[in-house]
Amino acid sequence: MKKNIISAVILCTLLAALLAACAGDGTAGQDSSAQDVIFVHNWGYFIDRDVLDMFEEEYGITVRYNEFVSNETLYAALNLGGMMADVIIPSDYMIARMIAEDMLYELNFDNIPNYALIDPRFRGLDFDPDNMFSVAYKVGTVGLIYNSAMIPYEITSWGALFDDRFAGQILMFDNPRDAFAIALQYLGFSINTTDEDEIQQAFELMMQQRNILQAYVMDQIFDKLESGEAWIGPYYAPDFLTMYANNPDLRFVRPIEGTNFFVDAMVIPRGAQNRTAAEKFINFMSRTDIALMNMRWSYYASANYEAAAIFAAELDPIYREVVFVGHEDYARSEVFQHLPQYTLELYDRLWIQLRS
């Protein structure tokens, strides 16, 4: 299987993640073919850990749970081999890539009856048009989060991330797809462009931005924005509510240029040793009560339409606007698509240069 060029930053993050996974519970060397163990890899801040205990108690299957920081890190880990994984939860464009590269097993939906509860809007999407490989888990958008005590006027554009007035206080995504998407949208281009000149323009904009950045971050953004150490940065909309609870000066906006609408879904990677138990886990996670628990804990909107309706009715209107995307914002949003190999390699080369 052809592998992309992977940046040193991604590899370093990957190795750290793998070491943490191996050291975290002492079980990474176990044989997961035993029917009482599955290995699950998910984003940080994306699950109520109590549901793992509930699954273990209900099915007698132990869950070895680890987190990854980006789709690219997960992809690299699977390509390097040696990572035990029965269920993974990547995003739309990465699922399309994994399908194209024959990295996923087809699902047996006879074992996943709760798939009937998945909102039809999140089935048959471009990344899995025949509904063979994935079950949607969480959906949402990216937006800008800023500190109104430090920036006492309304922010409406991605341009704030490239504004010299905020030099030293700006945070940026530490993964190429999200970072390039912001620059591309600010310049008026599609986040799925394959035009090398447009991508080069986005790169040049980010090279200028690099001089005024405080840091490239992923989950580190929580501490930095909550504490006031940084003033502004992009992140996934529902995470704003976690930050806002700790710092009510924070504000959230979906920029006028548009943003990324993402769908993260559960899939089973090739090499999984426990596919039947993995499908039980996917079915369990798609159940209404479990989806509702996860929404109440993380604020990420579930693809389960019953749970989403219940949660929407519970929320304060201000929270509801962040968690659930209105028609106007949705119309301005784009879902990431799987890009051609030459475009992926261009991204990798430019990202290495940007981060070196």
mmCIF file with all atom_site columns, C-alpha atoms in Angstrom, residues 49-211:
data_model
loop_
_atom_site.group_PDB
_atom_site.id
_atom_site.type_symbol
_atom_site.label_atom_id
_atom_site.label_alt_id
_atom_site.label_comp_id
_atom_site.label_asym_id
_atom_site.label_entity_id
_atom_site.label_seq_id
_atom_site.pdbx_PDB_ins_code
_atom_site.Cartn_x
_atom_site.Cartn_y
_atom_site.Cartn_z
_atom_site.occupancy
_atom_site.B_iso_or_equiv
_atom_site.pdbx_formal_charge
_atom_site.auth_seq_id
_atom_site.auth_comp_id
_atom_site.auth_asym_id
_atom_site.auth_atom_id
_atom_site.pdbx_PDB_model_num
ATOM 1   C CA . ARG A 1 49  ? -16.190 7.263  30.083 1.00 0.00 ? 49  ARG A CA 1
ATOM 2   C CA . ASP A 1 50  ? -19.130 5.920  32.110 1.00 0.00 ? 50  ASP A CA 1
ATOM 3   C CA . VAL A 1 51  ? -20.594 4.444  28.921 1.00 0.00 ? 51  VAL A CA 1
ATOM 4   C CA . LEU A 1 52  ? -17.493 2.259  28.567 1.00 0.00 ? 52  LEU A CA 1
ATOM 5   C CA . ASP A 1 53  ? -18.156 0.820  32.009 1.00 0.00 ? 53  ASP A CA 1
ATOM 6   C CA . MET A 1 54  ? -21.773 0.241  31.030 1.00 0.00 ? 54  MET A CA 1
ATOM 7   C CA . PHE A 1 55  ? -20.743 -1.589 27.860 1.00 0.00 ? 55  PHE A CA 1
ATOM 8   C CA . GLU A 1 56  ? -18.305 -3.767 29.770 1.00 0.00 ? 56  GLU A CA 1
ATOM 9   C CA . GLU A 1 57  ? -20.920 -4.654 32.369 1.00 0.00 ? 57  GLU A CA 1
ATOM 10  C CA . GLU A 1 58  ? -23.626 -5.339 29.782 1.00 0.00 ? 58  GLU A CA 1
ATOM 11  C CA . TYR A 1 59  ? -21.556 -7.469 27.404 1.00 0.00 ? 59  TYR A CA 1
ATOM 12  C CA . GLY A 1 60  ? -18.670 -8.758 29.506 1.00 0.00 ? 60  GLY A CA 1
ATOM 13  C CA . ILE A 1 61  ? -16.236 -7.270 26.983 1.00 0.00 ? 61  ILE A CA 1
ATOM 14  C CA . THR A 1 62  ? -13.327 -5.153 28.210 1.00 0.00 ? 62  THR A CA 1
ATOM 15  C CA . VAL A 1 63  ? -12.671 -1.923 26.317 1.00 0.00 ? 63  VAL A CA 1
ATOM 16  C CA . ARG A 1 64  ? -9.057  -0.778 25.960 1.00 0.00 ? 64  ARG A CA 1
ATOM 17  C CA . TYR A 1 65  ? -9.627  2.884  25.144 1.00 0.00 ? 65  TYR A CA 1
ATOM 18  C CA . ASN A 1 66  ? -7.113  5.329  23.665 1.00 0.00 ? 66  ASN A CA 1
ATOM 19  C CA . GLU A 1 67  ? -7.299  8.792  22.128 1.00 0.00 ? 67  GLU A CA 1
ATOM 20  C CA . PHE A 1 68  ? -5.708  10.295 19.023 1.00 0.00 ? 68  PHE A CA 1
ATOM 21  C CA . VAL A 1 69  ? -5.121  13.964 18.244 1.00 0.00 ? 69  VAL A CA 1
ATOM 22  C CA . SER A 1 70  ? -5.741  14.087 14.492 1.00 0.00 ? 70  SER A CA 1
ATOM 23  C CA . ASN A 1 71  ? -6.972  11.999 11.586 1.00 0.00 ? 71  ASN A CA 1
ATOM 24  C CA . GLU A 1 72  ? -3.470  12.062 10.132 1.00 0.00 ? 72  GLU A CA 1
ATOM 25  C CA . THR A 1 73  ? -1.971  10.648 13.315 1.00 0.00 ? 73  THR A CA 1
ATOM 26  C CA . LEU A 1 74  ? -4.481  7.794  13.323 1.00 0.00 ? 74  LEU A CA 1
ATOM 27  C CA . TYR A 1 75  ? -3.866  7.064  9.642  1.00 0.00 ? 75  TYR A CA 1
ATOM 28  C CA . ALA A 1 76  ? -0.103  7.010  10.160 1.00 0.00 ? 76  ALA A CA 1
ATOM 29  C CA . ALA A 1 77  ? -0.412  4.692  13.158 1.00 0.00 ? 77  ALA A CA 1
ATOM 30  C CA . LEU A 1 78  ? -2.492  2.193  11.199 1.00 0.00 ? 78  LEU A CA 1
ATOM 31  C CA . ASN A 1 79  ? -0.089  2.330  8.271  1.00 0.00 ? 79  ASN A CA 1
ATOM 32  C CA . LEU A 1 80  ? 2.949   1.754  10.453 1.00 0.00 ? 80  LEU A CA 1
ATOM 33  C CA . GLY A 1 81  ? 1.296   -1.371 11.853 1.00 0.00 ? 81  GLY A CA 1
ATOM 34  C CA . GLY A 1 82  ? 1.453   -2.840 15.322 1.00 0.00 ? 82  GLY A CA 1
ATOM 35  C CA . MET A 1 83  ? -1.431  -0.764 16.696 1.00 0.00 ? 83  MET A CA 1
ATOM 36  C CA . MET A 1 84  ? -4.258  -2.929 18.006 1.00 0.00 ? 84  MET A CA 1
ATOM 37  C CA . ALA A 1 85  ? -7.578  -1.487 16.873 1.00 0.00 ? 85  ALA A CA 1
ATOM 38  C CA . ASP A 1 86  ? -11.065 -2.973 16.654 1.00 0.00 ? 86  ASP A CA 1
ATOM 39  C CA . VAL A 1 87  ? -13.065 0.270  16.413 1.00 0.00 ? 87  VAL A CA 1
ATOM 40  C CA . ILE A 1 88  ? -11.767 3.654  15.294 1.00 0.00 ? 88  ILE A CA 1
ATOM 41  C CA . ILE A 1 89  ? -13.673 6.939  14.899 1.00 0.00 ? 89  ILE A CA 1
ATOM 42  C CA . PRO A 1 90  ? -12.084 9.095  12.170 1.00 0.00 ? 90  PRO A CA 1
ATOM 43  C CA . SER A 1 91  ? -13.653 11.923 10.179 1.00 0.00 ? 91  SER A CA 1
ATOM 44  C CA . ASP A 1 92  ? -15.403 11.874 6.825  1.00 0.00 ? 92  ASP A CA 1
ATOM 45  C CA . TYR A 1 93  ? -12.484 12.565 4.479  1.00 0.00 ? 93  TYR A CA 1
ATOM 46  C CA . MET A 1 94  ? -10.203 10.130 6.280  1.00 0.00 ? 94  MET A CA 1
ATOM 47  C CA . ILE A 1 95  ? -12.843 7.405  6.087  1.00 0.00 ? 95  ILE A CA 1
ATOM 48  C CA . ALA A 1 96  ? -13.036 7.975  2.326  1.00 0.00 ? 96  ALA A CA 1
ATOM 49  C CA . ARG A 1 97  ? -9.273  7.640  2.107  1.00 0.00 ? 97  ARG A CA 1
ATOM 50  C CA . MET A 1 98  ? -9.265  4.460  4.175  1.00 0.00 ? 98  MET A CA 1
ATOM 51  C CA . ILE A 1 99  ? -12.006 2.956  2.009  1.00 0.00 ? 99  ILE A CA 1
ATOM 52  C CA . ALA A 1 100 ? -10.072 3.842  -1.143 1.00 0.00 ? 100 ALA A CA 1
ATOM 53  C CA . GLU A 1 101 ? -6.954  2.210  0.261  1.00 0.00 ? 101 GLU A CA 1
ATOM 54  C CA . ASP A 1 102 ? -8.802  -0.931 1.432  1.00 0.00 ? 102 ASP A CA 1
ATOM 55  C CA . MET A 1 103 ? -8.082  -0.259 5.089  1.00 0.00 ? 103 MET A CA 1
ATOM 56  C CA . LEU A 1 104 ? -11.573 -0.994 6.447  1.00 0.00 ? 104 LEU A CA 1
ATOM 57  C CA . TYR A 1 105 ? -13.829 -4.023 6.812  1.00 0.00 ? 105 TYR A CA 1
ATOM 58  C CA . GLU A 1 106 ? -17.400 -3.912 5.575  1.00 0.00 ? 106 GLU A CA 1
ATOM 59  C CA . LEU A 1 107 ? -19.873 -3.887 8.457  1.00 0.00 ? 107 LEU A CA 1
ATOM 60  C CA . ASN A 1 108 ? -22.468 -6.568 9.109  1.00 0.00 ? 108 ASN A CA 1
ATOM 61  C CA . PHE A 1 109 ? -25.504 -4.399 9.787  1.00 0.00 ? 109 PHE A CA 1
ATOM 62  C CA . ASP A 1 110 ? -27.448 -7.390 11.069 1.00 0.00 ? 110 ASP A CA 1
ATOM 63  C CA . ASN A 1 111 ? -25.322 -6.855 14.177 1.00 0.00 ? 111 ASN A CA 1
ATOM 64  C CA . ILE A 1 112 ? -26.047 -3.108 14.252 1.00 0.00 ? 112 ILE A CA 1
ATOM 65  C CA . PRO A 1 113 ? -29.855 -2.738 14.411 1.00 0.00 ? 113 PRO A CA 1
ATOM 66  C CA . ASN A 1 114 ? -29.529 0.692  16.026 1.00 0.00 ? 114 ASN A CA 1
ATOM 67  C CA . TYR A 1 115 ? -28.320 1.952  12.679 1.00 0.00 ? 115 TYR A CA 1
ATOM 68  C CA . ALA A 1 116 ? -32.029 2.601  12.071 1.00 0.00 ? 116 ALA A CA 1
ATOM 69  C CA . LEU A 1 117 ? -31.724 5.452  14.594 1.00 0.00 ? 117 LEU A CA 1
ATOM 70  C CA . ILE A 1 118 ? -29.069 7.298  12.589 1.00 0.00 ? 118 ILE A CA 1
ATOM 71  C CA . ASP A 1 119 ? -30.451 10.451 10.997 1.00 0.00 ? 119 ASP A CA 1
ATOM 72  C CA . PRO A 1 120 ? -30.892 9.877  7.233  1.00 0.00 ? 120 PRO A CA 1
ATOM 73  C CA . ARG A 1 121 ? -28.973 13.133 6.640  1.00 0.00 ? 121 ARG A CA 1
ATOM 74  C CA . PHE A 1 122 ? -25.859 11.345 7.867  1.00 0.00 ? 122 PHE A CA 1
ATOM 75  C CA . ARG A 1 123 ? -26.201 8.199  5.790  1.00 0.00 ? 123 ARG A CA 1
ATOM 76  C CA . GLY A 1 124 ? -25.023 7.671  2.225  1.00 0.00 ? 124 GLY A CA 1
ATOM 77  C CA . LEU A 1 125 ? -22.671 10.654 2.349  1.00 0.00 ? 125 LEU A CA 1
ATOM 78  C CA . ASP A 1 126 ? -19.872 11.088 -0.152 1.00 0.00 ? 126 ASP A CA 1
ATOM 79  C CA . PHE A 1 127 ? -17.292 9.382  2.018  1.00 0.00 ? 127 PHE A CA 1
ATOM 80  C CA . ASP A 1 128 ? -19.347 6.144  2.217  1.00 0.00 ? 128 ASP A CA 1
ATOM 81  C CA . PRO A 1 129 ? -22.086 6.474  -0.412 1.00 0.00 ? 129 PRO A CA 1
ATOM 82  C CA . ASP A 1 130 ? -23.230 2.839  -0.253 1.00 0.00 ? 130 ASP A CA 1
ATOM 83  C CA . ASN A 1 131 ? -23.389 2.690  3.579  1.00 0.00 ? 131 ASN A CA 1
ATOM 84  C CA . MET A 1 132 ? -21.055 -0.282 3.747  1.00 0.00 ? 132 MET A CA 1
ATOM 85  C CA . PHE A 1 133 ? -18.250 0.733  6.100  1.00 0.00 ? 133 PHE A CA 1
ATOM 86  C CA . SER A 1 134 ? -19.353 3.319  8.644  1.00 0.00 ? 134 SER A CA 1
ATOM 87  C CA . VAL A 1 135 ? -21.922 4.411  11.217 1.00 0.00 ? 135 VAL A CA 1
ATOM 88  C CA . ALA A 1 136 ? -22.053 8.150  11.913 1.00 0.00 ? 136 ALA A CA 1
ATOM 89  C CA . TYR A 1 137 ? -21.240 9.024  15.524 1.00 0.00 ? 137 TYR A CA 1
ATOM 90  C CA . LYS A 1 138 ? -20.924 12.802 16.020 1.00 0.00 ? 138 LYS A CA 1
ATOM 91  C CA . VAL A 1 139 ? -21.426 15.828 13.757 1.00 0.00 ? 139 VAL A CA 1
ATOM 92  C CA . GLY A 1 140 ? -20.590 19.503 14.033 1.00 0.00 ? 140 GLY A CA 1
ATOM 93  C CA . THR A 1 141 ? -18.705 22.487 12.693 1.00 0.00 ? 141 THR A CA 1
ATOM 94  C CA . VAL A 1 142 ? -15.481 24.378 13.228 1.00 0.00 ? 142 VAL A CA 1
ATOM 95  C CA . GLY A 1 143 ? -15.623 27.973 14.454 1.00 0.00 ? 143 GLY A CA 1
ATOM 96  C CA . LEU A 1 144 ? -13.658 30.813 16.025 1.00 0.00 ? 144 LEU A CA 1
ATOM 97  C CA . ILE A 1 145 ? -13.398 31.161 19.803 1.00 0.00 ? 145 ILE A CA 1
ATOM 98  C CA . TYR A 1 146 ? -12.161 34.451 21.233 1.00 0.00 ? 146 TYR A CA 1
ATOM 99  C CA . ASN A 1 147 ? -11.856 36.223 24.573 1.00 0.00 ? 147 ASN A CA 1
ATOM 100 C CA . SER A 1 148 ? -14.218 39.219 24.658 1.00 0.00 ? 148 SER A CA 1
ATOM 101 C CA . ALA A 1 149 ? -12.358 40.715 27.617 1.00 0.00 ? 149 ALA A CA 1
ATOM 102 C CA . MET A 1 150 ? -9.239  40.966 25.475 1.00 0.00 ? 150 MET A CA 1
ATOM 103 C CA . ILE A 1 151 ? -10.972 41.626 22.127 1.00 0.00 ? 151 ILE A CA 1
ATOM 104 C CA . PRO A 1 152 ? -13.873 43.948 23.023 1.00 0.00 ? 152 PRO A CA 1
ATOM 105 C CA . TYR A 1 153 ? -15.595 43.924 19.647 1.00 0.00 ? 153 TYR A CA 1
ATOM 106 C CA . GLU A 1 154 ? -17.363 41.327 17.554 1.00 0.00 ? 154 GLU A CA 1
ATOM 107 C CA . ILE A 1 155 ? -15.271 38.954 15.461 1.00 0.00 ? 155 ILE A CA 1
ATOM 108 C CA . THR A 1 156 ? -16.972 37.673 12.307 1.00 0.00 ? 156 THR A CA 1
ATOM 109 C CA . SER A 1 157 ? -14.207 36.559 9.935  1.00 0.00 ? 157 SER A CA 1
ATOM 110 C CA . TRP A 1 158 ? -11.361 34.065 9.704  1.00 0.00 ? 158 TRP A CA 1
ATOM 111 C CA . GLY A 1 159 ? -9.277  37.168 9.005  1.00 0.00 ? 159 GLY A CA 1
ATOM 112 C CA . ALA A 1 160 ? -8.884  37.671 12.758 1.00 0.00 ? 160 ALA A CA 1
ATOM 113 C CA . LEU A 1 161 ? -6.433  34.767 12.755 1.00 0.00 ? 161 LEU A CA 1
ATOM 114 C CA . PHE A 1 162 ? -4.186  36.684 10.368 1.00 0.00 ? 162 PHE A CA 1
ATOM 115 C CA . ASP A 1 163 ? -4.493  40.072 12.095 1.00 0.00 ? 163 ASP A CA 1
ATOM 116 C CA . ASP A 1 164 ? -1.273  41.676 13.379 1.00 0.00 ? 164 ASP A CA 1
ATOM 117 C CA . ARG A 1 165 ? -3.213  43.355 16.189 1.00 0.00 ? 165 ARG A CA 1
ATOM 118 C CA . PHE A 1 166 ? -3.451  39.984 17.919 1.00 0.00 ? 166 PHE A CA 1
ATOM 119 C CA . ALA A 1 167 ? 0.198   39.012 17.435 1.00 0.00 ? 167 ALA A CA 1
ATOM 120 C CA . GLY A 1 168 ? 1.353   36.539 20.049 1.00 0.00 ? 168 GLY A CA 1
ATOM 121 C CA . GLN A 1 169 ? -2.201  35.756 21.124 1.00 0.00 ? 169 GLN A CA 1
ATOM 122 C CA . ILE A 1 170 ? -3.360  33.638 18.165 1.00 0.00 ? 170 ILE A CA 1
ATOM 123 C CA . LEU A 1 171 ? -3.700  29.845 18.155 1.00 0.00 ? 171 LEU A CA 1
ATOM 124 C CA . MET A 1 172 ? -3.960  27.663 15.040 1.00 0.00 ? 172 MET A CA 1
ATOM 125 C CA . PHE A 1 173 ? -4.871  24.036 14.356 1.00 0.00 ? 173 PHE A CA 1
ATOM 126 C CA . ASP A 1 174 ? -1.915  21.689 14.530 1.00 0.00 ? 174 ASP A CA 1
ATOM 127 C CA . ASN A 1 175 ? -3.071  19.531 11.630 1.00 0.00 ? 175 ASN A CA 1
ATOM 128 C CA . PRO A 1 176 ? -2.812  20.341 7.935  1.00 0.00 ? 176 PRO A CA 1
ATOM 129 C CA . ARG A 1 177 ? -6.354  19.719 6.736  1.00 0.00 ? 177 ARG A CA 1
ATOM 130 C CA . ASP A 1 178 ? -8.056  21.982 9.283  1.00 0.00 ? 178 ASP A CA 1
ATOM 131 C CA . ALA A 1 179 ? -5.366  24.662 9.079  1.00 0.00 ? 179 ALA A CA 1
ATOM 132 C CA . PHE A 1 180 ? -5.341  24.836 5.287  1.00 0.00 ? 180 PHE A CA 1
ATOM 133 C CA . ALA A 1 181 ? -9.156  24.865 5.234  1.00 0.00 ? 181 ALA A CA 1
ATOM 134 C CA . ILE A 1 182 ? -9.248  28.081 7.252  1.00 0.00 ? 182 ILE A CA 1
ATOM 135 C CA . ALA A 1 183 ? -6.739  29.833 5.003  1.00 0.00 ? 183 ALA A CA 1
ATOM 136 C CA . LEU A 1 184 ? -8.500  28.587 1.870  1.00 0.00 ? 184 LEU A CA 1
ATOM 137 C CA . GLN A 1 185 ? -11.926 29.743 3.017  1.00 0.00 ? 185 GLN A CA 1
ATOM 138 C CA . TYR A 1 186 ? -10.614 33.146 4.068  1.00 0.00 ? 186 TYR A CA 1
ATOM 139 C CA . LEU A 1 187 ? -9.184  33.523 0.544  1.00 0.00 ? 187 LEU A CA 1
ATOM 140 C CA . GLY A 1 188 ? -12.519 32.510 -0.996 1.00 0.00 ? 188 GLY A CA 1
ATOM 141 C CA . PHE A 1 189 ? -11.487 29.026 -2.135 1.00 0.00 ? 189 PHE A CA 1
ATOM 142 C CA . SER A 1 190 ? -13.053 25.619 -1.483 1.00 0.00 ? 190 SER A CA 1
ATOM 143 C CA . ILE A 1 191 ? -11.611 23.533 1.331  1.00 0.00 ? 191 ILE A CA 1
ATOM 144 C CA . ASN A 1 192 ? -11.564 20.669 -1.171 1.00 0.00 ? 192 ASN A CA 1
ATOM 145 C CA . THR A 1 193 ? -9.668  22.480 -3.913 1.00 0.00 ? 193 THR A CA 1
ATOM 146 C CA . THR A 1 194 ? -7.026  20.581 -5.862 1.00 0.00 ? 194 THR A CA 1
ATOM 147 C CA . ASP A 1 195 ? -5.766  23.738 -7.586 1.00 0.00 ? 195 ASP A CA 1
ATOM 148 C CA . GLU A 1 196 ? -2.069  24.024 -6.714 1.00 0.00 ? 196 GLU A CA 1
ATOM 149 C CA . ASP A 1 197 ? -2.042  27.798 -7.087 1.00 0.00 ? 197 ASP A CA 1
ATOM 150 C CA . GLU A 1 198 ? -4.892  28.175 -4.595 1.00 0.00 ? 198 GLU A CA 1
ATOM 151 C CA . ILE A 1 199 ? -3.208  25.838 -2.125 1.00 0.00 ? 199 ILE A CA 1
ATOM 152 C CA . GLN A 1 200 ? 0.054   27.750 -2.573 1.00 0.00 ? 200 GLN A CA 1
ATOM 153 C CA . GLN A 1 201 ? -1.718  31.026 -1.803 1.00 0.00 ? 201 GLN A CA 1
ATOM 154 C CA . ALA A 1 202 ? -3.114  29.494 1.383  1.00 0.00 ? 202 ALA A CA 1
ATOM 155 C CA . PHE A 1 203 ? 0.360   28.281 2.308  1.00 0.00 ? 203 PHE A CA 1
ATOM 156 C CA . GLU A 1 204 ? 1.863   31.733 1.800  1.00 0.00 ? 204 GLU A CA 1
ATOM 157 C CA . LEU A 1 205 ? -0.846  33.232 4.006  1.00 0.00 ? 205 LEU A CA 1
ATOM 158 C CA . MET A 1 206 ? -0.065  30.695 6.749  1.00 0.00 ? 206 MET A CA 1
ATOM 159 C CA . MET A 1 207 ? 3.669   31.400 6.426  1.00 0.00 ? 207 MET A CA 1
ATOM 160 C CA . GLN A 1 208 ? 2.891   35.056 7.173  1.00 0.00 ? 208 GLN A CA 1
ATOM 161 C CA . GLN A 1 209 ? 0.608   33.998 10.019 1.00 0.00 ? 209 GLN A CA 1
ATOM 162 C CA . ARG A 1 210 ? 3.374   31.893 11.545 1.00 0.00 ? 210 ARG A CA 1
ATOM 163 C CA . ASN A 1 211 ? 5.178   35.085 12.570 1.00 0.00 ? 211 ASN A CA 1
#
